[in-house]
Structures are given as C-alpha cells and as structure tokens.
Amino acid sequence: MKWRKLGLIFCPSGETPWMHTHAAVPIAENLGGDLFKIYFSSRDQSNRSYTGYVVIDITAPNQMLELSTAPVLAPGGLGEFDDSGAMATWLTQHEDKKFLYYIGWNLGVTVPFRNSIGLSINNPDGSFSRYSEGPIVDRSVKEPHFCASCCVLPGDDFWRMWYLSCVGWRIREGKPEHRYHIKYAESPDGIHWQRDGKVCIDFTDDGEYAISRPSVMRDQDCWRMWYSYRGPRYRIGYAESADGRHWTRRDNEAGIDVSATGWDSGMVEYPYVFDHKGQRYMLYNGNGYGTTGFGLAVLEKS
C-alpha cells in the first residue's frame, strides 16, 4: 500500500473570528459529480472549536471553490458538554438523514479537558441541528474518563462505531497526560449505543499514549482501518479485521509518512479515507494537530 500526496488543500488564515486557526479532523461529503464538501474543525482566538467547510473539485483539489461564511456547528451553551467546542468527527447518511457526529469539548480543572460525542442531524435547508443538548456517548460506569473521535457505519443488521476511549490520566513532567485507545460499540439506530468495552486498537507499549480518529472501510476481502497513534509524534497506522470487531495492527503497511519538509514534515494524523470513481483517497492533518491545515493523498494502484 502506498499513498501519493496531492498537497495541502486548505489552511485558515484568520478569515473570520470563528476560523482564526486550525483545519483539523477533515471529513468528505460528495455533493455530486467530482464536487466534495470537506468539513473541518477551526478555532477562534479563545481556542474554542467550530465546524466549517470548504468545497473542492477533487480533480483539481488545490483550488478552493467555496468557503463557509458561518459555522456548521458552534460551541454549546454555558456549562454544557460542548461549551468549549463542537468539532465534527464523522458524517454518515442513512435513508434521507445525514448524521454528523461531533466531539464536545468541556474544559476542566484537575485535567485540561473532558470530551463526549454529540450528534447533529441535517435540516431541509442543509443546515444541521443538535439531536439533543446532551451527548449520545459519554463517560460511564465502565469508562470513567472521556470518549471522543469516532467512525460510524450503518449496516443492514445494526450500526457500528469505533471510537476513542480514554483509559486514564497520569502525571508526566508535572502535567496530566491522557491515555486513550480505540474501542467498539453497536447500535440499532445510530443514537443509542451498547458499549461492552471491546478494545479494537490497543497500545503497543507504555510509551504509546494516544490512538485516535479511526476511519474504517468495509472491502470485499476484509475490514480496513486507518487511525492516528503516537508516542513522541503522531503517525498514521493501519489495521485489518475479518469481522470489524477483532483487529490486527499492521502499522508498517499504512503507506504514508511525514514529508521531508513542509506542513506535514513533523507529524501526520487524523486520517479520513473514502472512495470515488474507483480511486481511494485520504484526507489528513500534518504538523500541529491541524494548525498547518489538511491535505489529500490518493492510493496508488498496485
């Protein structure tokens, strides 16, 4: 497997107060033909997260056709689970509805933050409204810390979710450091989820402390997942599964790494993989968790 990079697609330069910096965790939605709306998470000057978008023609992806002038999602009300940020993490369509899952940010005192997963659903005019003011996946009796980025795929039998699950915090160099990996859940409707603690992508050693942003494809021969993992710096990993539940890490087959120079020379993370007209593409972030924007790569055919 080898991905050919097509370059940087978009990086904010303070276009609006809510899009001051960052274009993190990109998601693609096909608008018809070769047009794609790419959702991403930006930050304002107070470091709160919003969801915006650009529209591109994937045959000329470096030319932006449209930039959102208003946020698709904005932070929630004071004290709510997303009062410090509403960061889109996955979009899926089921029947006539679009389900936009997002990470809610809530700042903490003993630890820097707490995340949960919220849901918004599209309106007839194309905008999105929150399904509820509270999260649909949150910390629980068996998951006491936080949940965040997810991939959700509807099926004929049930819905599947692969999601970030924090297993704890520890003090390192005088500061709290989170530790999270990827777990699995099932649902009858994409809203109510059964979580049994099934771990899909686990840590390889004690130095690895962050595994995030799963992106799953169901191919004819197996399930495939791309994700971020890090010790010192983020890299993109890869795993395969026969049933979507039990996974084998094959990180050395991911086929994409940092560049020698430029916006993605220090780290690569937050992959989103999708197919279009017989080609497989990957959106991803580079240095600084989205501060240098997001890029696009295409899978070379063997």
PDB file of C-alpha atoms in Angstrom:
ATOM      1  CA  MET A   1       0.000   0.000   0.000  1.00  0.00           C
ATOM      2  CA  LYS A   2       1.373   3.432  -0.958  1.00  0.00           C
ATOM      3  CA  TRP A   3      -0.347   6.827  -0.815  1.00  0.00           C
ATOM      4  CA  ARG A   4       0.690   9.593  -3.216  1.00  0.00           C
ATOM      5  CA  LYS A   5       0.336  13.008  -1.638  1.00  0.00           C
ATOM      6  CA  LEU A   6      -1.592  15.626  -3.650  1.00  0.00           C
ATOM      7  CA  GLY A   7      -0.582  18.545  -1.429  1.00  0.00           C
ATOM      8  CA  LEU A   8      -2.061  20.930   1.092  1.00  0.00           C
ATOM      9  CA  ILE A   9      -5.746  21.642   0.429  1.00  0.00           C
ATOM     10  CA  PHE A  10      -6.665  24.328   2.951  1.00  0.00           C
ATOM     11  CA  CYS A  11      -5.252  26.187   5.947  1.00  0.00           C
ATOM     12  CA  PRO A  12      -7.151  29.064   7.639  1.00  0.00           C
ATOM     13  CA  SER A  13      -5.524  32.462   7.869  1.00  0.00           C
ATOM     14  CA  GLY A  14      -7.963  34.237  10.181  1.00  0.00           C
ATOM     15  CA  GLU A  15     -10.745  34.561   7.595  1.00  0.00           C
ATOM     16  CA  THR A  16     -13.409  35.005  10.301  1.00  0.00           C
ATOM     17  CA  PRO A  17     -13.307  35.240  14.121  1.00  0.00           C
ATOM     18  CA  TRP A  18     -14.520  31.645  14.451  1.00  0.00           C
ATOM     19  CA  MET A  19     -11.971  30.410  11.878  1.00  0.00           C
ATOM     20  CA  HIS A  20      -8.869  32.041  13.316  1.00  0.00           C
ATOM     21  CA  THR A  21      -6.628  28.957  13.179  1.00  0.00           C
ATOM     22  CA  HIS A  22      -6.731  25.197  12.537  1.00  0.00           C
ATOM     23  CA  ALA A  23      -8.440  22.978   9.963  1.00  0.00           C
ATOM     24  CA  ALA A  24      -8.459  19.704  11.890  1.00  0.00           C
ATOM     25  CA  VAL A  25     -10.134  16.285  11.524  1.00  0.00           C
ATOM     26  CA  PRO A  26     -11.321  16.657   7.892  1.00  0.00           C
ATOM     27  CA  ILE A  27     -14.413  14.774   6.623  1.00  0.00           C
ATOM     28  CA  ALA A  28     -15.535  14.432   2.968  1.00  0.00           C
ATOM     29  CA  GLU A  29     -19.101  14.599   1.636  1.00  0.00           C
ATOM     30  CA  ASN A  30     -19.739  14.035  -2.062  1.00  0.00           C
ATOM     31  CA  LEU A  31     -22.052  16.746  -3.467  1.00  0.00           C
ATOM     32  CA  GLY A  32     -22.450  15.030  -6.822  1.00  0.00           C
ATOM     33  CA  GLY A  33     -20.002  14.515  -9.661  1.00  0.00           C
ATOM     34  CA  ASP A  34     -16.485  15.432  -8.582  1.00  0.00           C
ATOM     35  CA  LEU A  35     -17.535  18.092  -6.057  1.00  0.00           C
ATOM     36  CA  PHE A  36     -16.808  17.465  -2.377  1.00  0.00           C
ATOM     37  CA  LYS A  37     -17.634  19.431   0.760  1.00  0.00           C
ATOM     38  CA  ILE A  38     -14.797  18.993   3.261  1.00  0.00           C
ATOM     39  CA  TYR A  39     -15.847  19.632   6.866  1.00  0.00           C
ATOM     40  CA  PHE A  40     -13.130  20.537   9.366  1.00  0.00           C
ATOM     41  CA  SER A  41     -12.680  21.970  12.842  1.00  0.00           C
ATOM     42  CA  SER A  42     -11.343  25.509  13.307  1.00  0.00           C
ATOM     43  CA  ARG A  43     -10.582  27.528  16.466  1.00  0.00           C
ATOM     44  CA  ASP A  44     -11.310  31.100  17.483  1.00  0.00           C
ATOM     45  CA  GLN A  45      -8.922  33.364  19.384  1.00  0.00           C
ATOM     46  CA  SER A  46     -10.169  31.872  22.667  1.00  0.00           C
ATOM     47  CA  ASN A  47      -9.210  28.379  21.392  1.00  0.00           C
ATOM     48  CA  ARG A  48     -12.842  27.226  21.131  1.00  0.00           C
ATOM     49  CA  SER A  49     -13.605  24.764  18.306  1.00  0.00           C
ATOM     50  CA  TYR A  50     -16.134  25.304  15.487  1.00  0.00           C
ATOM     51  CA  THR A  51     -17.014  23.209  12.438  1.00  0.00           C
ATOM     52  CA  GLY A  52     -16.772  24.788   8.985  1.00  0.00           C
ATOM     53  CA  TYR A  53     -16.232  23.570   5.413  1.00  0.00           C
ATOM     54  CA  VAL A  54     -14.672  24.165   2.018  1.00  0.00           C
ATOM     55  CA  VAL A  55     -15.929  22.892  -1.347  1.00  0.00           C
ATOM     56  CA  ILE A  56     -13.436  21.467  -3.837  1.00  0.00           C
ATOM     57  CA  ASP A  57     -13.420  19.680  -7.181  1.00  0.00           C
ATOM     58  CA  ILE A  58     -11.427  16.546  -6.454  1.00  0.00           C
ATOM     59  CA  THR A  59      -9.932  16.614  -9.956  1.00  0.00           C
ATOM     60  CA  ALA A  60      -8.329  19.969  -9.015  1.00  0.00           C
ATOM     61  CA  PRO A  61      -8.276  19.727  -5.207  1.00  0.00           C
ATOM     62  CA  ASN A  62      -5.886  22.614  -4.568  1.00  0.00           C
ATOM     63  CA  GLN A  63      -8.388  25.165  -5.928  1.00  0.00           C
ATOM     64  CA  MET A  64     -10.986  26.086  -3.290  1.00  0.00           C
ATOM     65  CA  LEU A  65     -14.433  26.736  -4.803  1.00  0.00           C
ATOM     66  CA  GLU A  66     -16.286  27.818  -1.655  1.00  0.00           C
ATOM     67  CA  LEU A  67     -15.525  28.566   1.997  1.00  0.00           C
ATOM     68  CA  SER A  68     -18.214  28.549   4.675  1.00  0.00           C
ATOM     69  CA  THR A  69     -19.081  32.031   5.955  1.00  0.00           C
ATOM     70  CA  ALA A  70     -20.927  30.735   9.050  1.00  0.00           C
ATOM     71  CA  PRO A  71     -20.114  27.725  11.238  1.00  0.00           C
ATOM     72  CA  VAL A  72     -21.917  24.445  10.632  1.00  0.00           C
ATOM     73  CA  LEU A  73     -21.601  23.760  14.371  1.00  0.00           C
ATOM     74  CA  ALA A  74     -20.703  26.214  17.141  1.00  0.00           C
ATOM     75  CA  PRO A  75     -19.972  25.636  20.847  1.00  0.00           C
ATOM     76  CA  GLY A  76     -22.958  24.839  23.061  1.00  0.00           C
ATOM     77  CA  GLY A  77     -24.438  26.739  25.985  1.00  0.00           C
ATOM     78  CA  LEU A  78     -22.524  27.598  29.130  1.00  0.00           C
ATOM     79  CA  GLY A  79     -21.881  24.529  31.236  1.00  0.00           C
ATOM     80  CA  GLU A  80     -22.997  22.064  28.575  1.00  0.00           C
ATOM     81  CA  PHE A  81     -20.767  19.211  27.387  1.00  0.00           C
ATOM     82  CA  ASP A  82     -19.711  21.188  24.302  1.00  0.00           C
ATOM     83  CA  ASP A  83     -19.446  24.721  25.673  1.00  0.00           C
ATOM     84  CA  SER A  84     -15.771  24.936  24.659  1.00  0.00           C
ATOM     85  CA  GLY A  85     -16.028  23.352  21.234  1.00  0.00           C
ATOM     86  CA  ALA A  86     -18.115  21.398  18.713  1.00  0.00           C
ATOM     87  CA  MET A  87     -15.680  19.519  16.498  1.00  0.00           C
ATOM     88  CA  ALA A  88     -17.127  17.325  13.709  1.00  0.00           C
ATOM     89  CA  THR A  89     -15.632  13.847  13.665  1.00  0.00           C
ATOM     90  CA  TRP A  90     -17.794  11.758  11.296  1.00  0.00           C
ATOM     91  CA  LEU A  91     -20.617  12.148   8.760  1.00  0.00           C
ATOM     92  CA  THR A  92     -22.803   9.296   7.591  1.00  0.00           C
ATOM     93  CA  GLN A  93     -26.074   9.132   5.662  1.00  0.00           C
ATOM     94  CA  HIS A  94     -28.921   6.765   6.476  1.00  0.00           C
ATOM     95  CA  GLU A  95     -32.088   6.817   4.368  1.00  0.00           C
ATOM     96  CA  ASP A  96     -32.912  10.536   3.976  1.00  0.00           C
ATOM     97  CA  LYS A  97     -30.961  11.799   7.010  1.00  0.00           C
ATOM     98  CA  LYS A  98     -27.364  12.882   7.496  1.00  0.00           C
ATOM     99  CA  PHE A  99     -25.842  12.122  10.906  1.00  0.00           C
ATOM    100  CA  LEU A 100     -22.997  14.462  11.821  1.00  0.00           C
ATOM    101  CA  TYR A 101     -21.210  13.145  14.915  1.00  0.00           C
ATOM    102  CA  TYR A 102     -19.046  15.645  16.766  1.00  0.00           C
ATOM    103  CA  ILE A 103     -16.658  15.898  19.707  1.00  0.00           C
ATOM    104  CA  GLY A 104     -17.902  18.134  22.501  1.00  0.00           C
ATOM    105  CA  TRP A 105     -15.193  19.952  24.483  1.00  0.00           C
ATOM    106  CA  ASN A 106     -15.587  20.864  28.118  1.00  0.00           C
ATOM    107  CA  LEU A 107     -12.630  22.430  29.989  1.00  0.00           C
ATOM    108  CA  GLY A 108     -11.547  21.000  33.339  1.00  0.00           C
ATOM    109  CA  VAL A 109      -9.605  21.972  36.454  1.00  0.00           C
ATOM    110  CA  THR A 110      -7.734  18.863  37.620  1.00  0.00           C
ATOM    111  CA  VAL A 111      -7.219  17.791  33.969  1.00  0.00           C
ATOM    112  CA  PRO A 112      -7.255  20.147  30.942  1.00  0.00           C
ATOM    113  CA  PHE A 113     -10.470  18.895  29.303  1.00  0.00           C
ATOM    114  CA  ARG A 114     -13.191  16.294  29.024  1.00  0.00           C
ATOM    115  CA  ASN A 115     -14.720  15.095  25.731  1.00  0.00           C
ATOM    116  CA  SER A 116     -18.018  13.448  24.791  1.00  0.00           C
ATOM    117  CA  ILE A 117     -19.673  12.559  21.484  1.00  0.00           C
ATOM    118  CA  GLY A 118     -22.661  14.608  20.313  1.00  0.00           C
ATOM    119  CA  LEU A 119     -24.921  14.226  17.290  1.00  0.00           C
ATOM    120  CA  SER A 120     -26.463  16.725  14.886  1.00  0.00           C
ATOM    121  CA  ILE A 121     -28.875  15.894  12.061  1.00  0.00           C
ATOM    122  CA  ASN A 122     -29.469  17.807   8.836  1.00  0.00           C
ATOM    123  CA  ASN A 123     -32.444  20.086   8.193  1.00  0.00           C
ATOM    124  CA  PRO A 124     -34.279  20.502   4.858  1.00  0.00           C
ATOM    125  CA  ASP A 125     -32.248  23.676   4.118  1.00  0.00           C
ATOM    126  CA  GLY A 126     -28.951  21.778   4.502  1.00  0.00           C
ATOM    127  CA  SER A 127     -28.042  23.139   7.923  1.00  0.00           C
ATOM    128  CA  PHE A 128     -27.513  20.885  10.953  1.00  0.00           C
ATOM    129  CA  SER A 129     -29.278  20.967  14.333  1.00  0.00           C
ATOM    130  CA  ARG A 130     -28.295  19.195  17.524  1.00  0.00           C
ATOM    131  CA  TYR A 131     -30.227  15.987  18.141  1.00  0.00           C
ATOM    132  CA  SER A 132     -30.009  16.790  21.859  1.00  0.00           C
ATOM    133  CA  GLU A 133     -28.324  19.260  24.170  1.00  0.00           C
ATOM    134  CA  GLY A 134     -26.537  16.376  25.869  1.00  0.00           C
ATOM    135  CA  PRO A 135     -24.038  13.852  24.433  1.00  0.00           C
ATOM    136  CA  ILE A 136     -25.084  10.486  22.975  1.00  0.00           C
ATOM    137  CA  VAL A 137     -21.813   8.809  24.097  1.00  0.00           C
ATOM    138  CA  ASP A 138     -20.245   9.978  27.341  1.00  0.00           C
ATOM    139  CA  ARG A 139     -18.172   8.642  30.225  1.00  0.00           C
ATOM    140  CA  SER A 140     -19.916   5.830  32.029  1.00  0.00           C
ATOM    141  CA  VAL A 141     -19.672   3.327  34.874  1.00  0.00           C
ATOM    142  CA  LYS A 142     -17.039   1.354  32.946  1.00  0.00           C
ATOM    143  CA  GLU A 143     -15.482   4.260  31.017  1.00  0.00           C
ATOM    144  CA  PRO A 144     -14.917   6.943  33.678  1.00  0.00           C
ATOM    145  CA  HIS A 145     -12.708   9.430  31.771  1.00  0.00           C
ATOM    146  CA  PHE A 146     -13.872  10.540  28.291  1.00  0.00           C
ATOM    147  CA  CYS A 147     -14.817   9.477  24.756  1.00  0.00           C
ATOM    148  CA  ALA A 148     -14.024  11.380  21.561  1.00  0.00           C
ATOM    149  CA  SER A 149     -13.364  10.870  17.821  1.00  0.00           C
ATOM    150  CA  CYS A 150     -15.426   8.145  16.163  1.00  0.00           C
ATOM    151  CA  CYS A 151     -16.254   6.387  12.892  1.00  0.00           C
ATOM    152  CA  VAL A 152     -19.881   5.292  12.420  1.00  0.00           C
ATOM    153  CA  LEU A 153     -21.132   2.939   9.697  1.00  0.00           C
ATOM    154  CA  PRO A 154     -24.799   1.895   9.352  1.00  0.00           C
ATOM    155  CA  GLY A 155     -25.359  -1.741   8.381  1.00  0.00           C
ATOM    156  CA  ASP A 156     -28.267  -3.950   7.331  1.00  0.00           C
ATOM    157  CA  ASP A 157     -28.075  -5.633  10.745  1.00  0.00           C
ATOM    158  CA  PHE A 158     -27.007  -2.811  13.079  1.00  0.00           C
ATOM    159  CA  TRP A 159     -24.828   0.293  13.271  1.00  0.00           C
ATOM    160  CA  ARG A 160     -21.155   0.040  14.192  1.00  0.00           C
ATOM    161  CA  MET A 161     -18.998   2.624  15.950  1.00  0.00           C
ATOM    162  CA  TRP A 162     -15.254   2.653  16.513  1.00  0.00           C
ATOM    163  CA  TYR A 163     -14.364   5.385  18.982  1.00  0.00           C
ATOM    164  CA  LEU A 164     -11.620   6.915  21.111  1.00  0.00           C
ATOM    165  CA  SER A 165     -11.867   5.811  24.740  1.00  0.00           C
ATOM    166  CA  CYS A 166      -9.650   7.329  27.442  1.00  0.00           C
ATOM    167  CA  VAL A 167      -8.378   4.766  29.955  1.00  0.00           C
ATOM    168  CA  GLY A 168      -6.857   7.266  32.389  1.00  0.00           C
ATOM    169  CA  TRP A 169      -4.604  10.210  33.104  1.00  0.00           C
ATOM    170  CA  ARG A 170      -1.099  10.140  34.562  1.00  0.00           C
ATOM    171  CA  ILE A 171       1.311  12.875  35.626  1.00  0.00           C
ATOM    172  CA  ARG A 172       4.275  13.251  33.303  1.00  0.00           C
ATOM    173  CA  GLU A 173       6.793  16.075  33.673  1.00  0.00           C
ATOM    174  CA  GLY A 174       4.462  17.710  36.169  1.00  0.00           C
ATOM    175  CA  LYS A 175       1.411  17.770  33.873  1.00  0.00           C
ATOM    176  CA  PRO A 176      -1.568  15.431  33.429  1.00  0.00           C
ATOM    177  CA  GLU A 177      -1.250  13.290  30.308  1.00  0.00           C
ATOM    178  CA  HIS A 178      -4.205  11.406  28.851  1.00  0.00           C
ATOM    179  CA  ARG A 179      -4.027   7.830  27.572  1.00  0.00           C
ATOM    180  CA  TYR A 180      -6.574   6.580  25.047  1.00  0.00           C
ATOM    181  CA  HIS A 181      -7.132   3.820  22.521  1.00  0.00           C
ATOM    182  CA  ILE A 182      -9.961   2.673  20.204  1.00  0.00           C
ATOM    183  CA  LYS A 183     -12.997   0.687  21.322  1.00  0.00           C
ATOM    184  CA  TYR A 184     -16.105  -0.686  19.560  1.00  0.00           C
ATOM    185  CA  ALA A 185     -19.875  -0.233  20.058  1.00  0.00           C
ATOM    186  CA  GLU A 186     -23.119  -1.276  18.325  1.00  0.00           C
ATOM    187  CA  SER A 187     -26.497   0.419  17.959  1.00  0.00           C
ATOM    188  CA  PRO A 188     -29.939  -0.246  16.444  1.00  0.00           C
ATOM    189  CA  ASP A 189     -30.383   3.362  15.272  1.00  0.00           C
ATOM    190  CA  GLY A 190     -27.088   5.322  15.395  1.00  0.00           C
ATOM    191  CA  ILE A 191     -28.245   7.150  18.543  1.00  0.00           C
ATOM    192  CA  HIS A 192     -28.443   4.618  21.386  1.00  0.00           C
ATOM    193  CA  TRP A 193     -25.180   2.674  21.748  1.00  0.00           C
ATOM    194  CA  GLN A 194     -24.285  -0.566  23.513  1.00  0.00           C
ATOM    195  CA  ARG A 195     -20.703  -0.450  24.786  1.00  0.00           C
ATOM    196  CA  ASP A 196     -19.156  -3.624  26.205  1.00  0.00           C
ATOM    197  CA  GLY A 197     -15.568  -2.445  26.498  1.00  0.00           C
ATOM    198  CA  LYS A 198     -14.377  -4.229  23.370  1.00  0.00           C
ATOM    199  CA  VAL A 199     -10.891  -2.875  22.522  1.00  0.00           C
ATOM    200  CA  CYS A 200     -10.091  -2.783  18.788  1.00  0.00           C
ATOM    201  CA  ILE A 201      -6.746  -0.972  18.626  1.00  0.00           C
ATOM    202  CA  ASP A 202      -4.672  -1.200  21.805  1.00  0.00           C
ATOM    203  CA  PHE A 203      -1.338   0.261  22.895  1.00  0.00           C
ATOM    204  CA  THR A 204       1.833  -1.436  21.689  1.00  0.00           C
ATOM    205  CA  ASP A 205       3.849  -0.335  24.740  1.00  0.00           C
ATOM    206  CA  ASP A 206       3.860   2.077  27.681  1.00  0.00           C
ATOM    207  CA  GLY A 207       5.295   4.894  25.583  1.00  0.00           C
ATOM    208  CA  GLU A 208       2.316   4.921  23.237  1.00  0.00           C
ATOM    209  CA  TYR A 209      -0.427   7.000  24.836  1.00  0.00           C
ATOM    210  CA  ALA A 210      -2.779   8.318  22.117  1.00  0.00           C
ATOM    211  CA  ILE A 211      -4.626   6.289  19.458  1.00  0.00           C
ATOM    212  CA  SER A 212      -7.387   8.290  17.762  1.00  0.00           C
ATOM    213  CA  ARG A 213      -9.568   9.140  14.778  1.00  0.00           C
ATOM    214  CA  PRO A 214     -10.476   5.711  13.340  1.00  0.00           C
ATOM    215  CA  SER A 215     -11.546   5.611   9.682  1.00  0.00           C
ATOM    216  CA  VAL A 216     -12.978   2.251   8.603  1.00  0.00           C
ATOM    217  CA  MET A 217     -13.712   0.822   5.145  1.00  0.00           C
ATOM    218  CA  ARG A 218     -15.525  -2.483   4.553  1.00  0.00           C
ATOM    219  CA  ASP A 219     -13.986  -4.099   1.489  1.00  0.00           C
ATOM    220  CA  GLN A 220     -14.926  -7.437  -0.051  1.00  0.00           C
ATOM    221  CA  ASP A 221     -11.931  -9.271   1.422  1.00  0.00           C
ATOM    222  CA  CYS A 222     -11.811  -7.640   4.885  1.00  0.00           C
ATOM    223  CA  TRP A 223     -12.415  -4.561   7.038  1.00  0.00           C
ATOM    224  CA  ARG A 224      -9.680  -1.926   6.929  1.00  0.00           C
ATOM    225  CA  MET A 225      -8.974   0.820   9.456  1.00  0.00           C
ATOM    226  CA  TRP A 226      -6.653   3.811   9.383  1.00  0.00           C
ATOM    227  CA  TYR A 227      -6.073   5.813  12.573  1.00  0.00           C
ATOM    228  CA  SER A 228      -3.599   8.071  14.375  1.00  0.00           C
ATOM    229  CA  TYR A 229      -1.176   6.800  17.011  1.00  0.00           C
ATOM    230  CA  ARG A 230       1.568   8.488  18.916  1.00  0.00           C
ATOM    231  CA  GLY A 231       4.433   8.287  21.264  1.00  0.00           C
ATOM    232  CA  PRO A 232       6.554  11.396  20.667  1.00  0.00           C
ATOM    233  CA  ARG A 233       4.800  12.390  17.401  1.00  0.00           C
ATOM    234  CA  TYR A 234       1.621  11.344  15.585  1.00  0.00           C
ATOM    235  CA  ARG A 235       1.790   8.867  12.743  1.00  0.00           C
ATOM    236  CA  ILE A 236      -0.949   7.158  10.712  1.00  0.00           C
ATOM    237  CA  GLY A 237      -1.499   3.493  11.473  1.00  0.00           C
ATOM    238  CA  TYR A 238      -3.362   0.700   9.702  1.00  0.00           C
ATOM    239  CA  ALA A 239      -5.191  -2.466  10.793  1.00  0.00           C
ATOM    240  CA  GLU A 240      -7.260  -5.264   9.252  1.00  0.00           C
ATOM    241  CA  SER A 241     -10.178  -7.320  10.558  1.00  0.00           C
ATOM    242  CA  ALA A 242     -12.348 -10.206   9.357  1.00  0.00           C
ATOM    243  CA  ASP A 243     -15.436  -9.100  11.316  1.00  0.00           C
ATOM    244  CA  GLY A 244     -14.978  -5.438  12.317  1.00  0.00           C
ATOM    245  CA  ARG A 245     -14.525  -6.386  15.964  1.00  0.00           C
ATOM    246  CA  HIS A 246     -11.153  -8.129  16.168  1.00  0.00           C
ATOM    247  CA  TRP A 247      -8.292  -6.216  14.588  1.00  0.00           C
ATOM    248  CA  THR A 248      -4.623  -6.820  13.786  1.00  0.00           C
ATOM    249  CA  ARG A 249      -2.341  -3.791  13.666  1.00  0.00           C
ATOM    250  CA  ARG A 250      -0.200  -3.546  10.529  1.00  0.00           C
ATOM    251  CA  ASP A 251       1.227  -0.062  11.016  1.00  0.00           C
ATOM    252  CA  ASN A 252       4.205  -0.742   8.776  1.00  0.00           C
ATOM    253  CA  GLU A 253       1.723  -1.195   5.871  1.00  0.00           C
ATOM    254  CA  ALA A 254      -0.017   2.185   6.321  1.00  0.00           C
ATOM    255  CA  GLY A 255       1.792   3.531   3.266  1.00  0.00           C
ATOM    256  CA  ILE A 256       2.000   7.169   4.343  1.00  0.00           C
ATOM    257  CA  ASP A 257       4.530   9.023   6.494  1.00  0.00           C
ATOM    258  CA  VAL A 258       5.831  12.539   7.146  1.00  0.00           C
ATOM    259  CA  SER A 259       7.309  14.588   4.298  1.00  0.00           C
ATOM    260  CA  ALA A 260      10.940  15.706   4.214  1.00  0.00           C
ATOM    261  CA  THR A 261       9.915  19.354   4.570  1.00  0.00           C
ATOM    262  CA  GLY A 262       6.802  21.483   4.790  1.00  0.00           C
ATOM    263  CA  TRP A 263       3.418  21.449   6.510  1.00  0.00           C
ATOM    264  CA  ASP A 264       3.402  17.686   7.260  1.00  0.00           C
ATOM    265  CA  SER A 265       7.118  17.139   7.962  1.00  0.00           C
ATOM    266  CA  GLY A 266       6.774  16.671  11.738  1.00  0.00           C
ATOM    267  CA  MET A 267       3.651  14.560  12.069  1.00  0.00           C
ATOM    268  CA  VAL A 268       0.698  13.090  10.134  1.00  0.00           C
ATOM    269  CA  GLU A 269      -2.625  12.298  11.806  1.00  0.00           C
ATOM    270  CA  TYR A 270      -6.448  12.234  11.744  1.00  0.00           C
ATOM    271  CA  PRO A 271      -6.938  10.223   8.504  1.00  0.00           C
ATOM    272  CA  TYR A 272     -10.301  10.109   6.719  1.00  0.00           C
ATOM    273  CA  VAL A 273     -10.445   7.530   3.901  1.00  0.00           C
ATOM    274  CA  PHE A 274     -13.102   7.496   1.156  1.00  0.00           C
ATOM    275  CA  ASP A 275     -13.660   6.106  -2.346  1.00  0.00           C
ATOM    276  CA  HIS A 276     -14.622   7.992  -5.501  1.00  0.00           C
ATOM    277  CA  LYS A 277     -14.809   6.716  -9.085  1.00  0.00           C
ATOM    278  CA  GLY A 278     -12.562   3.717  -8.453  1.00  0.00           C
ATOM    279  CA  GLN A 279      -9.934   5.694  -6.515  1.00  0.00           C
ATOM    280  CA  ARG A 280      -9.302   5.617  -2.777  1.00  0.00           C
ATOM    281  CA  TYR A 281      -8.441   8.950  -1.151  1.00  0.00           C
ATOM    282  CA  MET A 282      -7.205  10.025   2.275  1.00  0.00           C
ATOM    283  CA  LEU A 283      -7.673  13.412   3.922  1.00  0.00           C
ATOM    284  CA  TYR A 284      -5.269  14.001   6.799  1.00  0.00           C
ATOM    285  CA  ASN A 285      -3.637  16.620   9.021  1.00  0.00           C
ATOM    286  CA  GLY A 286       0.050  17.427   9.460  1.00  0.00           C
ATOM    287  CA  ASN A 287       2.098  19.456  11.925  1.00  0.00           C
ATOM    288  CA  GLY A 288       0.406  20.917  14.988  1.00  0.00           C
ATOM    289  CA  TYR A 289      -2.891  18.964  15.057  1.00  0.00           C
ATOM    290  CA  GLY A 290      -4.381  20.984  12.191  1.00  0.00           C
ATOM    291  CA  THR A 291      -2.623  24.331  12.615  1.00  0.00           C
ATOM    292  CA  THR A 292      -0.992  23.802   9.217  1.00  0.00           C
ATOM    293  CA  GLY A 293      -4.270  22.736   7.572  1.00  0.00           C
ATOM    294  CA  PHE A 294      -5.208  19.469   5.889  1.00  0.00           C
ATOM    295  CA  GLY A 295      -4.018  17.659   2.789  1.00  0.00           C
ATOM    296  CA  LEU A 296      -5.154  14.952   0.400  1.00  0.00           C
ATOM    297  CA  ALA A 297      -3.498  11.750  -0.801  1.00  0.00           C
ATOM    298  CA  VAL A 298      -4.557   9.089  -3.293  1.00  0.00           C
ATOM    299  CA  LEU A 299      -3.848   5.368  -3.005  1.00  0.00           C
ATOM    300  CA  GLU A 300      -1.635   4.165  -5.810  1.00  0.00           C
ATOM    301  CA  LYS A 301      -2.938   1.073  -7.553  1.00  0.00           C
ATOM    302  CA  SER A 302      -0.694  -1.958  -7.393  1.00  0.00           C
TER     303      SER A 302
END
